[in-house]
Coordinates of C-alpha atoms in Angstrom, one line a residue:
Chain A
M25 CA 0.4 0.0 0.0
K26 CA 1.5 3.4 -0.9
I27 CA 0.9 6.6 0.4
L28 CA 1.9 9.8 -0.4
L29 CA 3.1 12.3 2.5
S30 CA 3.5 16.1 1.5
E31 CA 4.6 18.0 4.3
P32 CA 7.2 20.5 4.1
A33 CA 8.1 20.5 8.0
D34 CA 11.2 18.3 8.0
L35 CA 10.9 16.7 11.4
L36 CA 7.6 15.8 11.1
R37 CA 7.8 14.0 7.8
R38 CA 10.9 12.4 8.3
T39 CA 9.8 11.3 11.9
V40 CA 6.5 9.9 10.3
S41 CA 7.7 8.4 7.5
L42 CA 10.6 6.5 9.4
T43 CA 8.3 5.3 12.1
V44 CA 5.5 3.8 9.6
R45 CA 8.5 2.2 7.6
S46 CA 9.8 0.7 10.8
L47 CA 6.5 -0.6 11.5
G48 CA 6.2 -2.5 8.3
M49 CA 2.6 -0.9 8.0
V50 CA 2.4 1.4 4.9
D51 CA 4.9 2.3 1.7
V52 CA 5.2 6.2 2.3
T53 CA 6.6 8.2 -0.2
E54 CA 7.8 11.7 1.2
A55 CA 7.4 14.9 -0.4
A56 CA 9.1 17.9 1.1
T57 CA 7.8 20.8 -1.6
Y58 CA 4.7 21.0 -3.5
P59 CA 6.4 20.7 -6.9
V60 CA 7.8 17.3 -5.9
A61 CA 4.4 16.5 -4.6
R62 CA 2.6 17.5 -7.9
Q63 CA 5.4 15.6 -10.1
L64 CA 5.3 12.7 -7.8
C65 CA 1.4 12.4 -8.5
E66 CA 1.9 12.5 -11.9
L67 CA 4.2 10.0 -12.2
R68 CA 3.1 7.5 -9.5
R69 CA 0.2 5.9 -8.5
F70 CA -1.3 6.2 -4.6
D71 CA -3.7 4.5 -2.6
G72 CA -4.0 7.3 -0.3
A73 CA -2.4 10.8 0.2
V74 CA -1.7 13.0 3.2
I75 CA -1.3 16.4 2.2
A76 CA -0.2 19.9 4.6
F77 CA -2.0 23.0 3.6
E78 CA 0.5 26.0 4.0
A79 CA -2.3 28.7 4.6
D80 CA -5.1 29.0 7.0
I81 CA -7.7 29.5 4.0
P82 CA -7.2 27.7 1.1
C83 CA -7.3 29.8 -1.6
D84 CA -6.7 29.2 -5.8
A85 CA -3.1 30.0 -5.1
C86 CA -2.8 27.3 -2.4
T87 CA -0.5 24.4 -3.6
G88 CA -2.1 22.3 -1.0
L89 CA -5.7 22.6 -2.2
A90 CA -4.1 22.4 -5.8
L91 CA -3.1 18.8 -5.1
V92 CA -6.2 17.9 -4.0
R93 CA -7.7 19.3 -6.6
Q94 CA -5.2 17.5 -9.0
I95 CA -5.7 14.2 -7.6
R96 CA -9.4 14.6 -7.6
Q97 CA -9.8 16.0 -11.2
G98 CA -7.9 13.0 -12.7
R99 CA -4.8 15.0 -13.2
S100 CA -2.9 12.5 -11.7
A101 CA -2.0 8.3 -11.7
S102 CA -3.8 7.4 -8.5
P103 CA -7.8 7.0 -9.2
T104 CA -9.4 10.1 -8.3
S105 CA -11.3 8.6 -5.3
I106 CA -8.3 7.9 -3.1
P107 CA -9.0 8.7 0.5
I108 CA -7.2 12.2 1.3
V109 CA -6.1 13.4 4.8
V110 CA -5.3 17.3 5.2
L111 CA -3.1 19.0 7.8
V112 CA -4.1 22.2 8.6
D113 CA -3.0 24.9 11.1
S114 CA -6.9 25.7 12.0
C115 CA -10.2 24.8 10.8
D116 CA -13.4 26.9 10.9
A117 CA -17.0 26.6 8.9
R118 CA -15.0 28.2 5.8
M119 CA -12.7 25.9 5.7
L120 CA -14.6 23.3 6.0
D121 CA -16.7 24.6 3.1
I122 CA -13.9 24.9 1.0
L123 CA -13.0 21.2 1.4
R124 CA -16.5 19.7 1.5
P125 CA -16.7 19.4 -2.5
Y126 CA -13.2 17.3 -2.4
G127 CA -14.5 14.5 -0.2
V128 CA -11.4 15.1 2.4
H129 CA -11.5 11.8 4.6
R130 CA -10.0 13.3 7.7
V131 CA -8.7 16.8 8.7
L132 CA -6.1 17.0 11.3
I133 CA -5.8 20.3 12.8
K134 CA -2.3 21.7 14.6
P135 CA -1.3 21.1 17.1
F136 CA -1.0 17.4 16.6
R137 CA 1.7 15.0 17.3
A138 CA 3.7 12.6 14.7
R139 CA 1.8 9.8 16.6
D140 CA -1.5 11.1 15.3
V141 CA -0.6 11.4 12.0
I142 CA 1.1 7.7 12.0
E143 CA -2.6 6.6 13.6
T144 CA -4.2 8.1 10.5
I145 CA -2.1 6.6 8.1
T146 CA -2.5 3.5 9.9
S147 CA -6.1 4.3 9.8
L148 CA -6.2 4.7 6.3
G149 CA -4.4 1.6 5.4
K150 CA -6.9 -0.8 7.4
D151 CA -9.7 1.5 5.6
I152 CA -7.8 0.7 1.9
C153 CA -7.7 -3.1 2.8
A154 CA -11.2 -3.0 3.8
A155 CA -12.3 -1.5 0.7
V156 CA -10.5 -3.8 -1.5
P157 CA -13.2 -7.0 -2.6
Chain B
M8 CA 22.1 2.6 43.5
I9 CA 24.2 0.6 40.9
S10 CA 26.6 2.6 39.1
P11 CA 27.1 1.6 35.5
S12 CA 29.8 -0.5 34.3
L13 CA 31.9 0.4 31.3
P14 CA 31.6 -0.8 27.9
R15 CA 34.1 -3.2 26.6
N16 CA 35.6 -1.0 24.0
E17 CA 35.7 2.2 26.3
D18 CA 38.4 3.7 24.7
Q19 CA 37.6 3.2 21.1
R20 CA 34.3 4.4 21.8
L21 CA 35.7 7.6 24.0
Q22 CA 37.7 8.3 21.2
V23 CA 34.8 8.4 18.4
L24 CA 33.2 10.7 21.0
Y25 CA 36.1 13.2 21.0
D26 CA 36.6 12.8 17.5
L27 CA 33.2 14.7 16.8
L28 CA 34.6 17.6 18.3
L29 CA 31.1 18.1 20.1
L30 CA 31.8 18.2 23.6
D31 CA 31.5 21.9 25.5
T32 CA 30.3 23.2 22.4
P33 CA 27.5 25.8 22.3
P34 CA 24.1 24.8 21.7
E35 CA 23.1 24.0 17.8
E36 CA 19.7 24.5 16.3
R37 CA 19.8 21.3 13.9
F38 CA 20.0 19.3 17.8
D39 CA 17.6 21.5 19.9
R40 CA 14.9 21.0 17.6
I41 CA 15.2 17.4 17.9
V42 CA 14.8 17.5 21.8
E43 CA 12.1 20.2 21.4
F44 CA 10.0 17.9 19.1
A45 CA 10.7 15.0 21.0
S46 CA 9.4 16.9 24.2
T47 CA 6.3 17.9 22.8
E48 CA 5.6 14.7 20.8
F49 CA 6.2 12.6 24.3
D50 CA 4.7 15.3 26.8
V51 CA 7.7 14.8 28.8
P52 CA 9.1 18.0 31.1
I53 CA 12.7 16.8 30.2
C54 CA 14.4 15.5 27.0
L55 CA 18.1 15.3 26.5
I56 CA 21.0 14.5 23.9
S57 CA 23.2 13.2 26.2
L58 CA 27.0 12.3 25.2
V59 CA 28.8 10.0 27.8
D60 CA 32.2 11.4 28.6
R61 CA 34.8 9.6 30.5
D62 CA 33.6 10.7 34.1
R63 CA 30.5 12.8 33.2
Q64 CA 27.7 12.8 30.6
W65 CA 27.2 16.0 28.8
F66 CA 24.2 17.5 27.2
K67 CA 24.8 18.8 23.8
A68 CA 20.8 19.5 23.9
K69 CA 18.3 20.2 26.2
V70 CA 14.6 20.6 27.4
G71 CA 13.7 21.3 31.0
L72 CA 17.0 21.0 32.7
D73 CA 19.4 23.6 34.2
A74 CA 22.5 21.2 34.4
C75 CA 24.6 21.0 31.3
E76 CA 26.3 18.0 32.8
T77 CA 26.4 15.5 35.5
S78 CA 28.7 12.8 36.9
R79 CA 28.9 9.4 35.2
D80 CA 28.5 7.4 38.2
I81 CA 25.0 8.4 38.5
S82 CA 23.7 9.0 34.8
F83 CA 20.9 6.7 33.5
C84 CA 22.4 7.3 30.2
A85 CA 25.7 5.4 30.9
H86 CA 23.3 2.6 31.5
A87 CA 21.5 3.1 28.3
I88 CA 24.5 2.8 26.2
L89 CA 25.3 -0.6 27.7
E90 CA 21.7 -1.8 26.5
S91 CA 21.8 -4.5 23.8
N92 CA 18.3 -4.4 22.9
D93 CA 18.9 -0.7 21.5
L94 CA 16.4 1.2 24.3
L95 CA 16.5 1.2 28.3
I96 CA 13.0 2.1 29.7
V97 CA 12.8 2.8 33.5
M98 CA 9.0 2.6 33.9
D99 CA 9.2 3.9 37.5
A100 CA 13.0 4.7 39.1
H101 CA 11.6 4.0 42.6
A102 CA 10.8 0.3 41.8
D103 CA 14.0 -0.1 39.9
Q104 CA 17.1 -1.4 42.3
R105 CA 19.4 0.3 39.8
F106 CA 18.2 3.8 40.3
H107 CA 15.8 3.8 43.5
D108 CA 18.2 5.6 45.5
N109 CA 19.9 7.6 42.7
P110 CA 20.6 11.4 43.8
L111 CA 18.8 12.3 40.7
V112 CA 15.6 10.1 41.7
T113 CA 15.8 11.1 45.4
G114 CA 16.6 15.0 44.6
A115 CA 16.1 17.3 41.8
P116 CA 15.1 16.7 38.9
H117 CA 13.4 13.9 40.6
I118 CA 13.3 11.3 37.8
R119 CA 10.6 8.6 38.0
F120 CA 10.5 7.5 34.1
Y121 CA 13.4 7.6 31.9
A122 CA 13.7 6.3 28.2
G123 CA 16.9 6.4 26.4
V124 CA 18.0 5.1 23.0
P125 CA 21.8 4.7 22.5
L126 CA 23.6 7.2 19.6
V127 CA 25.5 4.2 18.0
M128 CA 27.8 5.6 15.3
D129 CA 28.6 3.8 12.0
D130 CA 31.2 1.7 13.7
G131 CA 28.7 0.2 16.4
L132 CA 29.9 2.2 19.3
A133 CA 27.3 4.1 21.4
I134 CA 28.4 7.8 22.4
G135 CA 25.5 8.9 24.2
T136 CA 21.8 8.7 23.9
L137 CA 18.5 10.8 23.1
C138 CA 16.2 10.5 26.2
L139 CA 13.2 11.0 27.5
I140 CA 12.8 12.0 31.3
D141 CA 9.4 12.4 33.5
T142 CA 8.9 13.0 37.1
V143 CA 5.8 10.7 37.4
P144 CA 6.0 6.6 36.2
R145 CA 5.2 5.9 32.6
T146 CA 5.7 3.4 29.9
L147 CA 5.8 3.5 26.2
D148 CA 4.0 1.6 23.8
D149 CA 5.5 0.2 20.5
V150 CA 4.2 3.3 18.5
D151 CA 5.9 5.5 20.8
Q152 CA 9.0 3.3 21.0
A153 CA 9.4 3.2 16.9
I154 CA 8.9 7.2 17.1
L155 CA 11.6 7.5 19.7
R156 CA 14.0 5.6 17.3
S157 CA 13.0 7.2 14.2
L158 CA 14.3 10.6 16.1
R159 CA 17.6 8.8 17.3
D160 CA 17.8 7.9 13.3
L161 CA 17.5 11.4 12.6
L162 CA 19.9 12.6 15.2
A163 CA 22.3 10.2 14.0
L164 CA 22.0 11.4 10.4
E165 CA 23.2 15.0 12.0
L166 CA 25.9 13.5 14.2
R167 CA 27.0 12.0 10.8
S168 CA 27.3 15.6 9.6
A169 CA 28.8 16.7 12.5
K170 CA 31.8 14.0 12.2
H171 CA 32.3 15.1 8.5
D172 CA 32.4 18.7 9.4
A173 CA 35.1 17.6 12.2
T174 CA 37.0 15.5 9.6
M175 CA 36.7 18.3 7.6
K176 CA 38.2 20.9 10.0
G177 CA 40.9 18.6 10.8
E178 CA 42.2 18.9 7.3
T179 CA 42.0 22.2 6.8

């Protein structure tokens, strides 16, 4: 099972990735920048994605949202319906309204721990396995 | 209290530590951010990068502790670098014969919980630990232990980088 982790914060991203690999749960591909994440999405098929948003309120220029849109609109090598988790600094009704059309699986709001992201990825893995006929 | 024994390869271990040129150097952001992250991640009041010198442990990075060193004979980390199973967890120091009357347990910082992973360099020699300390009994489950090991691995990368820097200094 392959999960894309797009998170610019090095220590969080590396800790989550190393730990998930060491626990043997999921194959995590890291993207430290949005251009890298966009390119990975075009080239590789993922079963799920965890995407950090860089702004409180996503806008057209928000690259995290653009990445979600890229997947949902079929401009990636992955199915448009893969589960997506977003990591945000804060979340209010406006944010939820923006996210709703994109069928986001889960929203993690800071401050969260690396463990929260790890458990979310594990849970994502179980959901994906359960959905496979 | 049981004082820690010396590793069999103590002389080589010390040489590796000294070659890093890290002892008694100022704080560095690349190390500070790891202890700050770990302290938050595990919700512990104290987190240290401890380098075990001949007669002392010296803290390259620290959260929640004013002291910059303690003597080696009372050091938990000097026990941790002897661990063959890679992680020393003391769930309650009051109930552990090695530590129950240790001055760091009976006095400040009143250690009850300790978890330390050895910082093992390429040659297999442990120069110190990344450790978590709390003043209440605790434990770490499998995921917590895996996270601590991951942070240790990331720290080891920084130490290798420090070793590279030290080598370059030696050549110029």
